[in-house]
Coordinates of C-alpha atoms and ligand atoms in Angstrom, one line a residue:
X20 CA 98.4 -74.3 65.7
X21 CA 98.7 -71.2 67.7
X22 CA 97.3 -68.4 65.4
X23 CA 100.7 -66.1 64.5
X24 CA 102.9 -69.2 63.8
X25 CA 104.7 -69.5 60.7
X26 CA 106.3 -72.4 59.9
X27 CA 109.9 -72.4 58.6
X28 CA 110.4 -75.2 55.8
X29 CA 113.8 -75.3 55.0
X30 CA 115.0 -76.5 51.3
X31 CA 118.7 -76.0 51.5
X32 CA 119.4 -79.7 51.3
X33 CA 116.7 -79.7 48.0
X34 CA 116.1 -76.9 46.2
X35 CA 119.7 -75.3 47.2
X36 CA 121.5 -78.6 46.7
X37 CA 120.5 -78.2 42.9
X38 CA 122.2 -75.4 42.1
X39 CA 125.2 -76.2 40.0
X40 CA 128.4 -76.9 42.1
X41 CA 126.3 -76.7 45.4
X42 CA 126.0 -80.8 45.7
X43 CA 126.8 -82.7 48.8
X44 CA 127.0 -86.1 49.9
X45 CA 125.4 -87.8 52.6
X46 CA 128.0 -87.2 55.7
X47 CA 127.5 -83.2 54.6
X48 CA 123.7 -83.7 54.1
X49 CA 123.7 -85.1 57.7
X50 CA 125.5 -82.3 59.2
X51 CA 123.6 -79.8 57.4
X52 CA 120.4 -81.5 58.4
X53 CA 121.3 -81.3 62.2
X54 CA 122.4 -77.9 62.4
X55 CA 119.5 -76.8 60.5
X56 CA 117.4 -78.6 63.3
X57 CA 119.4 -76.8 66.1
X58 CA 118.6 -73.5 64.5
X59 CA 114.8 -74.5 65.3
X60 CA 113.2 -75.1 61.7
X61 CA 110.0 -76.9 61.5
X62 CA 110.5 -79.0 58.6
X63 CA 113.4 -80.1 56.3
X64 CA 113.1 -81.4 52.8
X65 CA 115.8 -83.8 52.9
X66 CA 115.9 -84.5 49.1
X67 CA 114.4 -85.9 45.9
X68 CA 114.7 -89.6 46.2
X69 CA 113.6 -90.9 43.0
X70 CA 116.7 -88.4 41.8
X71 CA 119.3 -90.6 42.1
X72 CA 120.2 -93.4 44.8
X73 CA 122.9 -91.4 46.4
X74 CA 120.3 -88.7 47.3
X75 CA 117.5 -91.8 48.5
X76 CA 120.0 -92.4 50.7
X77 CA 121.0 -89.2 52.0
X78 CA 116.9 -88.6 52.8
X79 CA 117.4 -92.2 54.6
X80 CA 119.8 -91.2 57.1
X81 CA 118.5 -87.7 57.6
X82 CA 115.5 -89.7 58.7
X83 CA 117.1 -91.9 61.1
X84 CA 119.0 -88.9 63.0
X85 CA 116.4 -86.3 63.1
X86 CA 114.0 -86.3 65.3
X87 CA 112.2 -83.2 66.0
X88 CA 111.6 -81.8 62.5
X89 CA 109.2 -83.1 60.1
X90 CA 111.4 -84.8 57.1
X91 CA 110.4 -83.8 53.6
X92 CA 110.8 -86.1 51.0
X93 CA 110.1 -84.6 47.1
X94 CA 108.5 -86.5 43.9
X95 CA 106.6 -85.9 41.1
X96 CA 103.1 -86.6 40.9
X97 CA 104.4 -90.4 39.7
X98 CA 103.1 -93.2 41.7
X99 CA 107.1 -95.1 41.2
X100 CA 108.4 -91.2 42.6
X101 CA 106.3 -91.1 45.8
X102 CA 106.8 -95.1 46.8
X103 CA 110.3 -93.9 46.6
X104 CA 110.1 -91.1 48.4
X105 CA 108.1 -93.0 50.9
X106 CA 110.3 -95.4 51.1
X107 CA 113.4 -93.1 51.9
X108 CA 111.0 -91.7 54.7
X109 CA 110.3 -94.5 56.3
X110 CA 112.4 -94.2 59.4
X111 CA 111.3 -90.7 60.0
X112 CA 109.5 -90.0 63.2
X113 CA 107.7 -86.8 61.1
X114 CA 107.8 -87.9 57.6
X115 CA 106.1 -85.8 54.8
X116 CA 105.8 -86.7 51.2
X117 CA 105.7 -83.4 49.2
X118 CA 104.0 -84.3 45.7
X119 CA 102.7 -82.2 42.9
X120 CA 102.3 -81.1 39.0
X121 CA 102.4 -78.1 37.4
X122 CA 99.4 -76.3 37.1
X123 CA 99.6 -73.3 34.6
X124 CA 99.0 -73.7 31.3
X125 CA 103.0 -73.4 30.2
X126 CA 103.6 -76.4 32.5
X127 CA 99.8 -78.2 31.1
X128 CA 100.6 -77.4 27.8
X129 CA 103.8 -77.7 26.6
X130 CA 105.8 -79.5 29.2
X131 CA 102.6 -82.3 29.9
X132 CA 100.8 -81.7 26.3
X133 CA 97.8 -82.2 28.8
X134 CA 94.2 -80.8 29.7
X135 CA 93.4 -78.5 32.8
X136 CA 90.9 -81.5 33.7
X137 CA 93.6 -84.3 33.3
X138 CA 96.0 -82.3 35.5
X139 CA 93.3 -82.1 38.1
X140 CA 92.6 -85.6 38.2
X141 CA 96.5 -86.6 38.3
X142 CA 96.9 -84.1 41.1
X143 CA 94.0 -86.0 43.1
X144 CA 95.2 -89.1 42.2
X145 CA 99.1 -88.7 43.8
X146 CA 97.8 -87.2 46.6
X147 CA 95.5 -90.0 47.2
X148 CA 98.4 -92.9 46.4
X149 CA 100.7 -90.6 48.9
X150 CA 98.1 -90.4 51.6
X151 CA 98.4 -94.3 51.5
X152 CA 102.0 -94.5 52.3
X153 CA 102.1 -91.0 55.3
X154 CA 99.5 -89.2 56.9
X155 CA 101.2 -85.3 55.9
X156 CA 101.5 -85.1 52.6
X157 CA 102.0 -81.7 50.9
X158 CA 100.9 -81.0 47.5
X159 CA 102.3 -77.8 45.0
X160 CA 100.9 -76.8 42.0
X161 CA 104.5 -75.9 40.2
X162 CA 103.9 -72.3 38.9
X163 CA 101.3 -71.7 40.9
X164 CA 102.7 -67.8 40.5
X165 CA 101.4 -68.0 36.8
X166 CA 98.6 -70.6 36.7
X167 CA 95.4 -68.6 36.9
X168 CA 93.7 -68.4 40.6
X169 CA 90.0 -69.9 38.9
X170 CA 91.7 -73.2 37.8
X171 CA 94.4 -72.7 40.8
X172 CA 91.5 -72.7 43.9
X173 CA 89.8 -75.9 41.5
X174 CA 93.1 -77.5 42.4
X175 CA 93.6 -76.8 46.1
X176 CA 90.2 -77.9 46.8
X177 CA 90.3 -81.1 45.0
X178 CA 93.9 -82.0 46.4
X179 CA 93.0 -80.9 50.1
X180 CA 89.4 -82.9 49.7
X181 CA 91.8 -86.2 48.8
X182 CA 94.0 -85.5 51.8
X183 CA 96.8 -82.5 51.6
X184 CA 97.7 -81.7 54.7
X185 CA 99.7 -78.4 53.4
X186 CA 99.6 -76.5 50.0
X187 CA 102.3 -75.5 48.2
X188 CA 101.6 -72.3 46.1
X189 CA 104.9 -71.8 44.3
X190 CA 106.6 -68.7 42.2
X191 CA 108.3 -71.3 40.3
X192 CA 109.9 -68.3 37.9
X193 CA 110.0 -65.7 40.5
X194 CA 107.0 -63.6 38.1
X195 CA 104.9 -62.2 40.5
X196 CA 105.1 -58.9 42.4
X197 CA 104.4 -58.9 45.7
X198 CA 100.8 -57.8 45.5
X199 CA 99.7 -60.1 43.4
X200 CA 101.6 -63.1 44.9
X201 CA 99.4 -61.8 48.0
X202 CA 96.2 -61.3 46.2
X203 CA 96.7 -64.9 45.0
X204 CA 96.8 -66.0 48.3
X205 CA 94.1 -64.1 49.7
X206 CA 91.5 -65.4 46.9
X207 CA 92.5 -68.8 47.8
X208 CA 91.6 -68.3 51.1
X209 CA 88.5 -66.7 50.3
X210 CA 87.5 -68.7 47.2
X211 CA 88.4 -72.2 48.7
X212 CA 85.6 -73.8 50.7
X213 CA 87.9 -76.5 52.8
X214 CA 90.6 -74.1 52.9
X215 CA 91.3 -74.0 56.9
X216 CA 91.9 -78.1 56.4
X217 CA 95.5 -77.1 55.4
X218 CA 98.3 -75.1 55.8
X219 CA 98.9 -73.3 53.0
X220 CA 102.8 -72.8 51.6
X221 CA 105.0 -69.7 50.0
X222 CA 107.6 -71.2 47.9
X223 CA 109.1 -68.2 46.1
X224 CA 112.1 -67.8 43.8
X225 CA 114.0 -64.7 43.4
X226 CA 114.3 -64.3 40.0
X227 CA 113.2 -60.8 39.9
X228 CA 114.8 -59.6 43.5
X229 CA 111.5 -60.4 44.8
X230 CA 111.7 -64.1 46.4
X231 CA 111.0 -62.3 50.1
X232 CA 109.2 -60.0 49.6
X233 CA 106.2 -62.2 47.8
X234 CA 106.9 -64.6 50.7
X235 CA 106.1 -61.8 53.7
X236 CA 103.3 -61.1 51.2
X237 CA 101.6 -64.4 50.9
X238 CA 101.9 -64.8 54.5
X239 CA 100.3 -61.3 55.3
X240 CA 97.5 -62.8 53.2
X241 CA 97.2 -65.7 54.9
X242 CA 99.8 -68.3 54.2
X243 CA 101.3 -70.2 57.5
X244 CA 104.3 -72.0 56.0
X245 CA 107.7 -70.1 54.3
X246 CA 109.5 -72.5 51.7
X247 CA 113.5 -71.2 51.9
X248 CA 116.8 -71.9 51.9
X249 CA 120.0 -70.3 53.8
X250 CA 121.7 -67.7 51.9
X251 CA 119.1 -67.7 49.7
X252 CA 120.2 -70.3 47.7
X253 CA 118.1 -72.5 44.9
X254 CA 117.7 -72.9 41.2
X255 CA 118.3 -69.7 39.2
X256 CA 118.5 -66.9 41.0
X257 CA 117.7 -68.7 44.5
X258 CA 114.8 -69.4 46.7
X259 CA 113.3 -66.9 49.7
X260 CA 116.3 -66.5 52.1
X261 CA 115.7 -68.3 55.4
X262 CA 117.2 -65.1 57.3
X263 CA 115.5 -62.9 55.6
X264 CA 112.3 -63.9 56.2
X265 CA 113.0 -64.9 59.6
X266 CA 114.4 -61.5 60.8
X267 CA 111.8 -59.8 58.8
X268 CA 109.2 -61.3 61.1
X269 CA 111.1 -60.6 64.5
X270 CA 111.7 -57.4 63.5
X271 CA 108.0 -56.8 62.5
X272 CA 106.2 -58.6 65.0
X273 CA 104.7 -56.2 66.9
X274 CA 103.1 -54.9 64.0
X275 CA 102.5 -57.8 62.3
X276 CA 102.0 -60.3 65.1
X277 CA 103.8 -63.3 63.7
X278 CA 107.0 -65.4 65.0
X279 CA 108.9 -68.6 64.5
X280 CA 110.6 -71.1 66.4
X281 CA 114.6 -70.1 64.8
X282 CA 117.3 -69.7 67.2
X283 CA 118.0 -66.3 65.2
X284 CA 122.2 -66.1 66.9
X285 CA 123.0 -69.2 64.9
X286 CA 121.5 -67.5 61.9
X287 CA 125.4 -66.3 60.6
X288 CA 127.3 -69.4 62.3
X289 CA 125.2 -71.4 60.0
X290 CA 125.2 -69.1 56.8
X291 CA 128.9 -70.0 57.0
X292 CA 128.6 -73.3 57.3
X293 CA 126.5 -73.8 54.0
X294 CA 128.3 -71.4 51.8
X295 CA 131.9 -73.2 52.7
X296 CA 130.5 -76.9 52.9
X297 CA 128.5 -76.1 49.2
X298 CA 131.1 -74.0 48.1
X299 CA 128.7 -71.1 47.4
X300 CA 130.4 -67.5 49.0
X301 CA 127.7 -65.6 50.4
X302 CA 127.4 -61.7 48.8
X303 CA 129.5 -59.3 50.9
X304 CA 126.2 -56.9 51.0
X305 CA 123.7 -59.9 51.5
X306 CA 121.7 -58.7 54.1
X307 CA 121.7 -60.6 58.1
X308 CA 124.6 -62.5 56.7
X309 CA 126.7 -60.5 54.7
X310 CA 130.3 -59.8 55.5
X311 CA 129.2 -56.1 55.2
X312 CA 125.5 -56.6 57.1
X313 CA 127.2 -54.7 60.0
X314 CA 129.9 -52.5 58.2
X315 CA 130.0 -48.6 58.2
X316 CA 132.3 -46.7 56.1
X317 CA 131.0 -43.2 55.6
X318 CA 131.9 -40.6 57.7
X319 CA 128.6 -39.3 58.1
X320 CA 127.4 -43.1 59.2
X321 CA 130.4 -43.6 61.5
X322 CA 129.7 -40.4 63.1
X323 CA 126.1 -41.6 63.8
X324 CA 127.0 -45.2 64.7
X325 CA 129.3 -44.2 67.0
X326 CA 126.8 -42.1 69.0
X327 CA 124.3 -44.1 69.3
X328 CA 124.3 -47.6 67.0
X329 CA 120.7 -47.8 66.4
X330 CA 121.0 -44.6 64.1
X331 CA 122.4 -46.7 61.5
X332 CA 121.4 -50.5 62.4
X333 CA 118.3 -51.8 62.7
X334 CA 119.5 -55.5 64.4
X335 CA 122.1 -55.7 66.9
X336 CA 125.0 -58.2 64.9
X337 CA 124.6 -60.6 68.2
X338 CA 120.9 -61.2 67.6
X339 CA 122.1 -62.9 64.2
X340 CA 125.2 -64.1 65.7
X341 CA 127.5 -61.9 63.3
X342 CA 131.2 -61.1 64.8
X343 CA 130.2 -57.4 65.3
X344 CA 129.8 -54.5 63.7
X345 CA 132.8 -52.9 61.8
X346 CA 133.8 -49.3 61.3
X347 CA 135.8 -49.6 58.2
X348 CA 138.8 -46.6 57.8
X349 CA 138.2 -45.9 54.1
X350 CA 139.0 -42.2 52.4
X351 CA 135.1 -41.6 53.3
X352 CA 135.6 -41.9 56.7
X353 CA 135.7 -39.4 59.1
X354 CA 137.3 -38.0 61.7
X355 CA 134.9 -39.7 64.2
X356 CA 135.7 -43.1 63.1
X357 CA 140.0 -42.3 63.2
X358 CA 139.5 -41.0 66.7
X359 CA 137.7 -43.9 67.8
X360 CA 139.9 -46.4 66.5
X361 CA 143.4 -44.7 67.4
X362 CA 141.8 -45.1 70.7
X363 CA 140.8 -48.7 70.6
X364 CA 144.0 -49.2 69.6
X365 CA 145.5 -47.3 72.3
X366 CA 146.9 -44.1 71.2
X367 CA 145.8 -41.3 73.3
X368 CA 145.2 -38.0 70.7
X369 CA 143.2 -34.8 71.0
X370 CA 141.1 -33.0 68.4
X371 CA 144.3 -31.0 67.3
X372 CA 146.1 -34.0 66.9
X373 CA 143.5 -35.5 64.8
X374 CA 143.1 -32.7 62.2
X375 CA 146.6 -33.1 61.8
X376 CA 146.7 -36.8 62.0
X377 CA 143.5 -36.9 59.4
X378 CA 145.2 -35.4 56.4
X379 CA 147.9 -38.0 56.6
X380 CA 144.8 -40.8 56.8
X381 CA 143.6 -39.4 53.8
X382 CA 146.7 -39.7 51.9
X383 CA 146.7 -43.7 52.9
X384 CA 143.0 -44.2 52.2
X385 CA 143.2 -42.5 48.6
X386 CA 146.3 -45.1 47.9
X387 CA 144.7 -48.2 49.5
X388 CA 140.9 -49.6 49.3
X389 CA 140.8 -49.8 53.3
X390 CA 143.4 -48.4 56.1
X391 CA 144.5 -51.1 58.3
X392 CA 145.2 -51.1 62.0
X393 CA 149.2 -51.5 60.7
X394 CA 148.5 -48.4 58.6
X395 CA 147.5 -46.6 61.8
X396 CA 150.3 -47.6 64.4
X397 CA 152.6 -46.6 61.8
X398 CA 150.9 -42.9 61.4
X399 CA 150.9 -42.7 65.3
X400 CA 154.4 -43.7 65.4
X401 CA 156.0 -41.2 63.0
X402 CA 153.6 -38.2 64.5
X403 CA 154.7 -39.2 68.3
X404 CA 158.1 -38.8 66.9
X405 CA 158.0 -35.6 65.0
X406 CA 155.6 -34.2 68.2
X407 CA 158.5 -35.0 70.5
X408 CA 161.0 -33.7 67.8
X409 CA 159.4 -30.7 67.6
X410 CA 159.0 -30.0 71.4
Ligands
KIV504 O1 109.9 -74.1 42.5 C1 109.1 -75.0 42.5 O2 108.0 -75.0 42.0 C2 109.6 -76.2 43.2 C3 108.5 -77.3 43.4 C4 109.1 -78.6 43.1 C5 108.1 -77.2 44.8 O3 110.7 -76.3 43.7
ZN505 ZN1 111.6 -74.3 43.8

């Protein structure tokens, strides 16, 4: 594995599919599937098979039709839930069964009325019964976020000694802060002996705002895998944003020296795609894929955008594939941003005529939420005419 590679898992078709009112059936799994190999992601969890046999199915024919990304099946750490999952995988040319328990002592306690030690065990034993069926199997220890790093390190030793390929260390409930998400990470990879056997994996959710920025953490620490989902979607709150992370790393990656295999211009094509085929509308101020990501409306920001656009935008709108940037004519606009756009749209004015033509844009922009070009043609129309009146 070359040394700054991170490894983009995508969970749109799992985790994301599970939000209320974001499920899909196969045909839309498919598609999904396939464009989400075209953008370049290195593995896809195709769904939970033991969940239900329309979702079996749907991991089925991902399998058949993908063939460059590794194919994720989910289960719990039941023997019954990884045959299945297995069994889903099994035309896969990459298959990987991701299996695993939770680990802290909410999960031990009151949802398995178990023992740390018991947990252990079953975590070693449905790796081992996975490993029998694939050769990649990824293990998580669910709240890995709250399960303490002692008893946490235990764990990822004993499931990488019995064959994890990759570790999953998730935020389950989005808890951690950034620091400690990394400092969790770091004393794994200090404190576990076999450690550099596997990859280990941010999964977090974004419960707090905070889904990203752990993510960028853990891998600053020494994580080489990013759980996420486009648009951030996923239980609760959401999962770590695919194109956040992504452009996060490109942007940083002189400093920080990492990369990843996306094809970032298909980043808002496929945004799109997801939110109208899982009827989810992406956030007009989500950031990369927003409808506002490239928007200016102040006048002090137009004024600045318009002289040179890297004062006020850090990515160029094509690198993400976004339409363009947009100066929006709002009653905080400027004069800047009128004269630019009377000219785009082809009337010819000077400064005079601008001050004059700027208190009239000001009227219309106190009425409406946003001038239109309509607005403006009109304006031009009724000054030409009381200009040439007047002469
Ligand atoms: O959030 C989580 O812990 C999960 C696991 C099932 C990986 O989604
Ligand atoms: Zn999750």
């Amino acid at each position: 594995m070359a040394e700054g590679k991170i490894h983009i898992f995508d969970t749109t078709l799992r985790d994301g599919e599970q939000v209320p009112g974001c499920k899909l059936n196969t045909k839309e799994k498919i598609q999904l599937a396939l464009a989400l190999e075209d953008l370049g992601v290195d593995i896809i969890e195709a769904g939970f098979p033991i969940s239900s046999p329309g979702d079996f199915e749907s991991v089925q024919e991902i399998a058949k039709v993908i063939r460059d990304a590794t194919i994720c099946g989910l289960s719990r750490a039941v023997y019954k839930d990884i045959e299945t999952a297995a069994e889903a995988l099994k035309p896969a040319k990459r298959p990987r069964i991701h299996t695993g328990i939770g680990t802290s002592d909410y999960h031990i306690k009151s949802k398995f009325n178990s023992t740390r030690e018991d947990i252990l065990e079953r975590a070693i034993q449905c790796v081992k019964w996975a490993k029998n069926f694939v050769d990649d199997v990824e293990f998580y220890a669910e709240d890995a976020g709250r399960t303490e790093n002692e008893y946490l390190a235990r764990v990822v030793e004993a499931v990488i000694k019995a064959g994890a390929t990759v570790v999953n260390i998730p935020d389950t409930t989005g808890y951690c802060l950034p620091h400690q998400y990394g400092e969790k990470i770091a004393y794994l990879i200090n404190n576990v002996p076999n450690i550099d056997k596997a990859i280990i994996s941010c999964h977090c959710h974004n419960d707090l705002g905070l889904a990203t920025a752990n993510s960028i953490s853990g891998v600053i620490n020494g994580a080489r895998q990013i759980e996420c989902t486009i648009n951030g979607l996923g239980e609760r709150a959401g999962n770590t944003s695919l194109e956040e992370v992504v452009m996060i790393l490109k942007q940083h990656q002189q400093t920080l020296g990492y990369y990843t295999n996306i094809k970032t211009q298909q980043l808002n094509p496929l945004s799109r795609l997801v939110a109208d085929t899982m009827r989810m509308p992406v956030q007009a101020n989500k950031a990369i894929v927003g409808a506002n990501a490239f928007s200016h409306s102040s006048g002090i920001h137009q004024d600045g955008f318009l002289k040179n656009a890297q004062t006020y935008e850090i990515i160029a709108p094509e690198e993400v594939g976004a339409d363009g940037s947009r100066i929006v004519l709002t009653a905080r606009s400027g004069r800047s941003a009128l004269a630019h756009r009377f000219q785009k749209l082809g009337h010819q004015f000077n400064r005079n005529d601008i001050d004059v033509l700027y208190v009239e844009f000001l009227k219309v922009a106190d009425r409406k939420k946003e001038v239109e070009d309509t607005d403006l043609h009109e304006m031009a129309k009724t000054y030409e005419t009381t200009t040439v009146t007047v002469n």
